[in-house]
JSON list of C-alpha atoms in Angstrom, two decimals:
[
{"chain": "A", "resi": 1, "resn": "THR", "atom": "CA", "xyz": [87.95, -227.26, -64.40]},
{"chain": "A", "resi": 2, "resn": "ILE", "atom": "CA", "xyz": [86.34, -230.94, -64.31]},
{"chain": "A", "resi": 3, "resn": "GLY", "atom": "CA", "xyz": [82.82, -231.83, -64.40]},
{"chain": "A", "resi": 4, "resn": "SER", "atom": "CA", "xyz": [81.28, -229.27, -61.98]},
{"chain": "A", "resi": 5, "resn": "GLN", "atom": "CA", "xyz": [84.58, -228.93, -59.64]},
{"chain": "A", "resi": 6, "resn": "ILE", "atom": "CA", "xyz": [87.69, -226.48, -60.13]},
{"chain": "A", "resi": 7, "resn": "TRP", "atom": "CA", "xyz": [90.75, -228.13, -58.99]},
{"chain": "A", "resi": 8, "resn": "MET", "atom": "CA", "xyz": [94.28, -226.78, -57.79]},
{"chain": "A", "resi": 9, "resn": "ALA", "atom": "CA", "xyz": [96.96, -227.79, -60.42]},
{"chain": "A", "resi": 10, "resn": "GLU", "atom": "CA", "xyz": [99.22, -228.58, -57.76]},
{"chain": "A", "resi": 11, "resn": "ASN", "atom": "CA", "xyz": [99.37, -229.89, -54.25]},
{"chain": "A", "resi": 12, "resn": "LEU", "atom": "CA", "xyz": [99.33, -227.17, -51.55]},
{"chain": "A", "resi": 13, "resn": "ASP", "atom": "CA", "xyz": [102.58, -225.86, -50.43]},
{"chain": "A", "resi": 14, "resn": "TYR", "atom": "CA", "xyz": [101.38, -223.93, -47.27]},
{"chain": "A", "resi": 15, "resn": "SER", "atom": "CA", "xyz": [102.56, -223.26, -43.77]},
{"chain": "A", "resi": 16, "resn": "ASP", "atom": "CA", "xyz": [103.07, -220.15, -41.55]},
{"chain": "A", "resi": 17, "resn": "ASN", "atom": "CA", "xyz": [103.54, -220.06, -37.69]},
{"chain": "A", "resi": 18, "resn": "ILE", "atom": "CA", "xyz": [100.52, -222.25, -36.93]},
{"chain": "A", "resi": 19, "resn": "ILE", "atom": "CA", "xyz": [100.11, -223.94, -39.99]},
{"chain": "A", "resi": 20, "resn": "THR", "atom": "CA", "xyz": [103.06, -226.56, -40.05]},
{"chain": "A", "resi": 21, "resn": "CYS", "atom": "CA", "xyz": [103.85, -229.25, -42.58]},
{"chain": "A", "resi": 22, "resn": "SER", "atom": "CA", "xyz": [106.76, -231.32, -43.97]},
{"chain": "A", "resi": 23, "resn": "TYR", "atom": "CA", "xyz": [109.13, -231.91, -46.97]},
{"chain": "A", "resi": 24, "resn": "PRO", "atom": "CA", "xyz": [111.04, -235.31, -47.58]},
{"chain": "A", "resi": 25, "resn": "ASN", "atom": "CA", "xyz": [114.50, -234.83, -46.17]},
{"chain": "A", "resi": 26, "resn": "ASN", "atom": "CA", "xyz": [113.48, -231.59, -44.78]},
{"chain": "A", "resi": 27, "resn": "ASP", "atom": "CA", "xyz": [114.22, -230.20, -48.39]},
{"chain": "A", "resi": 28, "resn": "SER", "atom": "CA", "xyz": [111.54, -227.61, -49.01]},
{"chain": "A", "resi": 29, "resn": "THR", "atom": "CA", "xyz": [114.16, -226.22, -51.85]},
{"chain": "A", "resi": 30, "resn": "THR", "atom": "CA", "xyz": [113.89, -229.61, -53.87]},
{"chain": "A", "resi": 31, "resn": "TYR", "atom": "CA", "xyz": [110.62, -230.79, -52.98]},
{"chain": "A", "resi": 32, "resn": "GLY", "atom": "CA", "xyz": [108.04, -227.57, -52.23]},
{"chain": "A", "resi": 33, "resn": "TYR", "atom": "CA", "xyz": [107.10, -225.41, -55.25]},
{"chain": "A", "resi": 34, "resn": "ASN", "atom": "CA", "xyz": [110.02, -223.26, -54.98]},
{"chain": "A", "resi": 35, "resn": "GLY", "atom": "CA", "xyz": [111.74, -226.66, -56.38]},
{"chain": "A", "resi": 36, "resn": "LEU", "atom": "CA", "xyz": [108.75, -227.70, -58.64]},
{"chain": "A", "resi": 37, "resn": "LYS", "atom": "CA", "xyz": [108.65, -231.20, -56.97]},
{"chain": "A", "resi": 38, "resn": "TYR", "atom": "CA", "xyz": [105.85, -232.24, -55.04]},
{"chain": "A", "resi": 39, "resn": "GLY", "atom": "CA", "xyz": [104.51, -229.50, -52.65]},
{"chain": "A", "resi": 40, "resn": "ALA", "atom": "CA", "xyz": [103.92, -230.19, -48.59]},
{"chain": "A", "resi": 41, "resn": "TYR", "atom": "CA", "xyz": [103.14, -233.06, -46.73]},
{"chain": "A", "resi": 42, "resn": "TYR", "atom": "CA", "xyz": [101.15, -232.66, -43.80]},
{"chain": "A", "resi": 43, "resn": "ASN", "atom": "CA", "xyz": [100.04, -235.44, -41.01]},
{"chain": "A", "resi": 44, "resn": "LYS", "atom": "CA", "xyz": [96.63, -235.57, -39.22]},
{"chain": "A", "resi": 45, "resn": "ASN", "atom": "CA", "xyz": [96.76, -233.00, -37.02]},
{"chain": "A", "resi": 46, "resn": "GLU", "atom": "CA", "xyz": [98.73, -230.36, -39.51]},
{"chain": "A", "resi": 47, "resn": "TYR", "atom": "CA", "xyz": [95.65, -231.50, -41.99]},
{"chain": "A", "resi": 48, "resn": "ASP", "atom": "CA", "xyz": [93.24, -230.53, -39.25]},
{"chain": "A", "resi": 49, "resn": "ASN", "atom": "CA", "xyz": [94.48, -227.21, -38.93]},
{"chain": "A", "resi": 50, "resn": "LEU", "atom": "CA", "xyz": [95.08, -226.32, -42.61]},
{"chain": "A", "resi": 51, "resn": "SER", "atom": "CA", "xyz": [91.57, -227.09, -43.12]},
{"chain": "A", "resi": 52, "resn": "SER", "atom": "CA", "xyz": [90.32, -224.94, -40.03]},
{"chain": "A", "resi": 53, "resn": "TYR", "atom": "CA", "xyz": [92.36, -222.25, -41.74]},
{"chain": "A", "resi": 54, "resn": "ILE", "atom": "CA", "xyz": [91.00, -222.84, -45.05]},
{"chain": "A", "resi": 55, "resn": "GLN", "atom": "CA", "xyz": [87.58, -222.64, -44.24]},
{"chain": "A", "resi": 56, "resn": "ALA", "atom": "CA", "xyz": [88.04, -219.46, -42.45]},
{"chain": "A", "resi": 57, "resn": "ASN", "atom": "CA", "xyz": [89.85, -217.42, -44.90]},
{"chain": "A", "resi": 58, "resn": "VAL", "atom": "CA", "xyz": [89.31, -219.04, -48.42]},
{"chain": "A", "resi": 59, "resn": "PRO", "atom": "CA", "xyz": [85.63, -219.82, -48.00]},
{"chain": "A", "resi": 60, "resn": "SER", "atom": "CA", "xyz": [85.30, -221.08, -51.68]},
{"chain": "A", "resi": 61, "resn": "TRP", "atom": "CA", "xyz": [87.61, -223.63, -51.71]},
{"chain": "A", "resi": 62, "resn": "HIS", "atom": "CA", "xyz": [88.18, -226.77, -49.60]},
{"chain": "A", "resi": 63, "resn": "LEU", "atom": "CA", "xyz": [90.63, -229.61, -48.93]},
{"chain": "A", "resi": 64, "resn": "ALA", "atom": "CA", "xyz": [89.37, -232.22, -51.50]},
{"chain": "A", "resi": 65, "resn": "THR", "atom": "CA", "xyz": [87.53, -235.14, -49.61]},
{"chain": "A", "resi": 66, "resn": "VAL", "atom": "CA", "xyz": [86.96, -238.56, -50.47]},
{"chain": "A", "resi": 67, "resn": "SER", "atom": "CA", "xyz": [83.80, -237.54, -52.18]},
{"chain": "A", "resi": 68, "resn": "ASP", "atom": "CA", "xyz": [85.44, -234.91, -54.40]},
{"chain": "A", "resi": 69, "resn": "PHE", "atom": "CA", "xyz": [87.97, -237.74, -55.73]},
{"chain": "A", "resi": 70, "resn": "GLN", "atom": "CA", "xyz": [84.69, -239.98, -56.33]},
{"chain": "A", "resi": 71, "resn": "VAL", "atom": "CA", "xyz": [83.50, -237.60, -58.41]},
{"chain": "A", "resi": 72, "resn": "LEU", "atom": "CA", "xyz": [86.53, -237.67, -60.61]},
{"chain": "A", "resi": 73, "resn": "ASP", "atom": "CA", "xyz": [86.40, -241.69, -60.67]},
{"chain": "A", "resi": 74, "resn": "SER", "atom": "CA", "xyz": [82.84, -241.12, -62.13]},
{"chain": "A", "resi": 75, "resn": "LEU", "atom": "CA", "xyz": [83.50, -238.51, -64.37]},
{"chain": "A", "resi": 76, "resn": "LEU", "atom": "CA", "xyz": [86.47, -239.96, -66.05]},
{"chain": "A", "resi": 77, "resn": "GLY", "atom": "CA", "xyz": [85.82, -243.58, -65.59]},
{"chain": "A", "resi": 78, "resn": "SER", "atom": "CA", "xyz": [88.64, -245.99, -66.41]},
{"chain": "A", "resi": 79, "resn": "SER", "atom": "CA", "xyz": [90.88, -243.16, -67.92]},
{"chain": "A", "resi": 80, "resn": "VAL", "atom": "CA", "xyz": [91.21, -241.49, -64.41]},
{"chain": "A", "resi": 81, "resn": "GLY", "atom": "CA", "xyz": [94.70, -242.58, -63.52]},
{"chain": "A", "resi": 82, "resn": "ILE", "atom": "CA", "xyz": [96.23, -241.86, -67.06]},
{"chain": "A", "resi": 83, "resn": "ASP", "atom": "CA", "xyz": [94.35, -238.79, -67.48]},
{"chain": "A", "resi": 84, "resn": "LEU", "atom": "CA", "xyz": [95.13, -236.95, -64.05]},
{"chain": "A", "resi": 85, "resn": "CYS", "atom": "CA", "xyz": [98.67, -238.07, -63.75]},
{"chain": "A", "resi": 86, "resn": "SER", "atom": "CA", "xyz": [101.36, -235.84, -64.93]},
{"chain": "A", "resi": 87, "resn": "THR", "atom": "CA", "xyz": [103.52, -236.99, -68.49]},
{"chain": "A", "resi": 88, "resn": "SER", "atom": "CA", "xyz": [107.04, -237.39, -66.71]},
{"chain": "A", "resi": 89, "resn": "GLY", "atom": "CA", "xyz": [108.37, -238.79, -63.38]},
{"chain": "A", "resi": 90, "resn": "TRP", "atom": "CA", "xyz": [106.74, -242.07, -63.00]},
{"chain": "A", "resi": 91, "resn": "SER", "atom": "CA", "xyz": [108.83, -245.50, -62.71]},
{"chain": "A", "resi": 92, "resn": "ASP", "atom": "CA", "xyz": [106.88, -246.98, -65.41]},
{"chain": "A", "resi": 93, "resn": "THR", "atom": "CA", "xyz": [103.79, -245.77, -66.81]},
{"chain": "A", "resi": 94, "resn": "GLN", "atom": "CA", "xyz": [103.43, -242.06, -67.65]},
{"chain": "A", "resi": 95, "resn": "GLY", "atom": "CA", "xyz": [100.29, -240.25, -67.35]},
{"chain": "A", "resi": 96, "resn": "ASN", "atom": "CA", "xyz": [98.79, -237.91, -70.02]},
{"chain": "A", "resi": 97, "resn": "ASP", "atom": "CA", "xyz": [97.76, -234.95, -67.87]},
{"chain": "A", "resi": 98, "resn": "ALA", "atom": "CA", "xyz": [94.38, -234.38, -70.34]},
{"chain": "A", "resi": 99, "resn": "TYR", "atom": "CA", "xyz": [92.97, -232.51, -67.69]},
{"chain": "A", "resi": 100, "resn": "ASN", "atom": "CA", "xyz": [95.92, -230.46, -66.28]},
{"chain": "A", "resi": 101, "resn": "PHE", "atom": "CA", "xyz": [95.42, -231.82, -63.23]},
{"chain": "A", "resi": 102, "resn": "ASN", "atom": "CA", "xyz": [99.45, -232.70, -62.88]},
{"chain": "A", "resi": 103, "resn": "LEU", "atom": "CA", "xyz": [99.21, -235.20, -60.44]},
{"chain": "A", "resi": 104, "resn": "LYS", "atom": "CA", "xyz": [102.93, -236.36, -59.77]},
{"chain": "A", "resi": 105, "resn": "PRO", "atom": "CA", "xyz": [104.37, -239.33, -57.87]},
{"chain": "A", "resi": 106, "resn": "THR", "atom": "CA", "xyz": [104.54, -237.80, -54.32]},
{"chain": "A", "resi": 107, "resn": "GLY", "atom": "CA", "xyz": [104.64, -241.08, -52.14]},
{"chain": "A", "resi": 108, "resn": "TYR", "atom": "CA", "xyz": [104.25, -240.51, -48.93]},
{"chain": "A", "resi": 109, "resn": "ILE", "atom": "CA", "xyz": [106.23, -239.42, -45.43]},
{"chain": "A", "resi": 110, "resn": "ARG", "atom": "CA", "xyz": [106.65, -242.12, -42.98]},
{"chain": "A", "resi": 111, "resn": "ASN", "atom": "CA", "xyz": [108.46, -241.51, -40.05]},
{"chain": "A", "resi": 112, "resn": "ASN", "atom": "CA", "xyz": [110.31, -238.66, -41.79]},
{"chain": "A", "resi": 113, "resn": "ILE", "atom": "CA", "xyz": [111.45, -241.18, -44.53]},
{"chain": "A", "resi": 114, "resn": "LEU", "atom": "CA", "xyz": [109.91, -241.01, -48.65]},
{"chain": "A", "resi": 115, "resn": "ASN", "atom": "CA", "xyz": [108.17, -243.81, -49.62]},
{"chain": "A", "resi": 116, "resn": "GLU", "atom": "CA", "xyz": [106.96, -244.89, -53.16]},
{"chain": "A", "resi": 117, "resn": "GLU", "atom": "CA", "xyz": [108.18, -241.77, -54.74]},
{"chain": "A", "resi": 118, "resn": "HIS", "atom": "CA", "xyz": [108.15, -242.15, -58.51]},
{"chain": "A", "resi": 119, "resn": "ASN", "atom": "CA", "xyz": [105.43, -245.03, -57.85]},
{"chain": "A", "resi": 120, "resn": "SER", "atom": "CA", "xyz": [102.26, -243.72, -56.65]},
{"chain": "A", "resi": 121, "resn": "ALA", "atom": "CA", "xyz": [100.56, -240.48, -56.07]},
{"chain": "A", "resi": 122, "resn": "LEU", "atom": "CA", "xyz": [98.76, -240.36, -52.62]},
{"chain": "A", "resi": 123, "resn": "LEU", "atom": "CA", "xyz": [96.40, -237.26, -51.30]},
{"chain": "A", "resi": 124, "resn": "ARG", "atom": "CA", "xyz": [95.19, -236.76, -47.83]},
{"chain": "A", "resi": 125, "resn": "THR", "atom": "CA", "xyz": [91.78, -236.63, -47.05]},
{"chain": "A", "resi": 126, "resn": "PRO", "atom": "CA", "xyz": [89.54, -236.04, -44.01]},
{"chain": "A", "resi": 127, "resn": "VAL", "atom": "CA", "xyz": [89.21, -239.74, -43.02]},
{"chain": "A", "resi": 128, "resn": "GLY", "atom": "CA", "xyz": [92.64, -241.04, -44.44]},
{"chain": "A", "resi": 129, "resn": "HIS", "atom": "CA", "xyz": [93.96, -241.06, -48.26]},
{"chain": "A", "resi": 130, "resn": "CYS", "atom": "CA", "xyz": [93.64, -241.76, -51.30]},
{"chain": "A", "resi": 131, "resn": "TRP", "atom": "CA", "xyz": [96.06, -243.60, -54.08]},
{"chain": "A", "resi": 132, "resn": "ILE", "atom": "CA", "xyz": [96.44, -243.26, -57.58]},
{"chain": "A", "resi": 133, "resn": "GLU", "atom": "CA", "xyz": [99.02, -244.52, -60.68]},
{"chain": "A", "resi": 134, "resn": "PRO", "atom": "CA", "xyz": [98.39, -244.00, -64.33]},
{"chain": "A", "resi": 135, "resn": "LYS", "atom": "CA", "xyz": [97.64, -247.31, -64.57]},
{"chain": "A", "resi": 136, "resn": "PHE", "atom": "CA", "xyz": [94.73, -247.50, -62.64]},
{"chain": "A", "resi": 137, "resn": "THR", "atom": "CA", "xyz": [91.29, -247.33, -63.21]},
{"chain": "A", "resi": 138, "resn": "LYS", "atom": "CA", "xyz": [89.98, -245.74, -60.26]},
{"chain": "A", "resi": 139, "resn": "PHE", "atom": "CA", "xyz": [91.23, -244.16, -57.16]},
{"chain": "A", "resi": 140, "resn": "ARG", "atom": "CA", "xyz": [91.74, -246.48, -54.17]},
{"chain": "A", "resi": 141, "resn": "TYR", "atom": "CA", "xyz": [90.88, -245.20, -50.68]},
{"chain": "A", "resi": 142, "resn": "TRP", "atom": "CA", "xyz": [92.69, -246.20, -47.09]},
{"chain": "A", "resi": 143, "resn": "SER", "atom": "CA", "xyz": [90.64, -244.91, -44.11]},
{"chain": "A", "resi": 144, "resn": "ASN", "atom": "CA", "xyz": [92.01, -244.23, -40.50]},
{"chain": "A", "resi": 145, "resn": "ASP", "atom": "CA", "xyz": [95.14, -246.40, -40.32]},
{"chain": "A", "resi": 146, "resn": "TYR", "atom": "CA", "xyz": [97.06, -243.46, -41.43]},
{"chain": "A", "resi": 147, "resn": "ASN", "atom": "CA", "xyz": [96.03, -240.86, -39.44]},
{"chain": "A", "resi": 148, "resn": "THR", "atom": "CA", "xyz": [98.64, -240.61, -37.28]},
{"chain": "A", "resi": 149, "resn": "THR", "atom": "CA", "xyz": [101.52, -238.09, -36.86]},
{"chain": "A", "resi": 150, "resn": "TYR", "atom": "CA", "xyz": [104.16, -240.63, -38.48]},
{"chain": "A", "resi": 151, "resn": "TYR", "atom": "CA", "xyz": [102.13, -240.47, -42.09]},
{"chain": "A", "resi": 152, "resn": "LYS", "atom": "CA", "xyz": [102.65, -237.51, -43.87]},
{"chain": "A", "resi": 153, "resn": "PHE", "atom": "CA", "xyz": [100.58, -236.89, -47.19]},
{"chain": "A", "resi": 154, "resn": "PRO", "atom": "CA", "xyz": [100.33, -233.88, -49.94]},
{"chain": "A", "resi": 155, "resn": "VAL", "atom": "CA", "xyz": [96.85, -232.44, -50.09]},
{"chain": "A", "resi": 156, "resn": "ARG", "atom": "CA", "xyz": [94.64, -230.55, -53.14]},
{"chain": "A", "resi": 157, "resn": "LEU", "atom": "CA", "xyz": [92.07, -227.97, -52.77]},
{"chain": "A", "resi": 158, "resn": "VAL", "atom": "CA", "xyz": [89.04, -227.90, -54.86]},
{"chain": "A", "resi": 159, "resn": "LYS", "atom": "CA", "xyz": [86.11, -225.46, -55.42]},
{"chain": "A", "resi": 160, "resn": "ASP", "atom": "CA", "xyz": [82.46, -226.53, -56.57]},
{"chain": "A", "resi": 161, "resn": "ILE", "atom": "CA", "xyz": [81.12, -224.56, -58.88]},
{"chain": "A", "resi": 162, "resn": "THR", "atom": "CA", "xyz": [77.98, -223.19, -58.39]}
]
């Protein structure tokens, strides 16, 4: 729990016969949570299908939005990067994971190739993606430039405390 939100402590790793996802090198054994790595990566269409599934089947939770990440920015201030990032795996500065958010340096998949692993954590939102590193003082946001089938990012679930 961070402020008025409950966050999953890991990236989502879900697929079924309708909701598809990807893993770096198509290797779910290493990169899925059975391999204790990053979870699944979703393109825009997969994200939309996943969002509909979550709304219908897990009504108290939702895929994180830009507004959800902005709440974290506001609550944690300039320590947001260091406090949310995991304590290992980063290419330089490690996080302290002060809130058990366990954000790992996942990078992203573009044209089925993993990019930026160990350098940054990127998470898909409804309108693009957000980006954080331990040394960042706030999340950075990109919009629809990455809303294609070629770019795939991990996602997080969040639940508002009512």
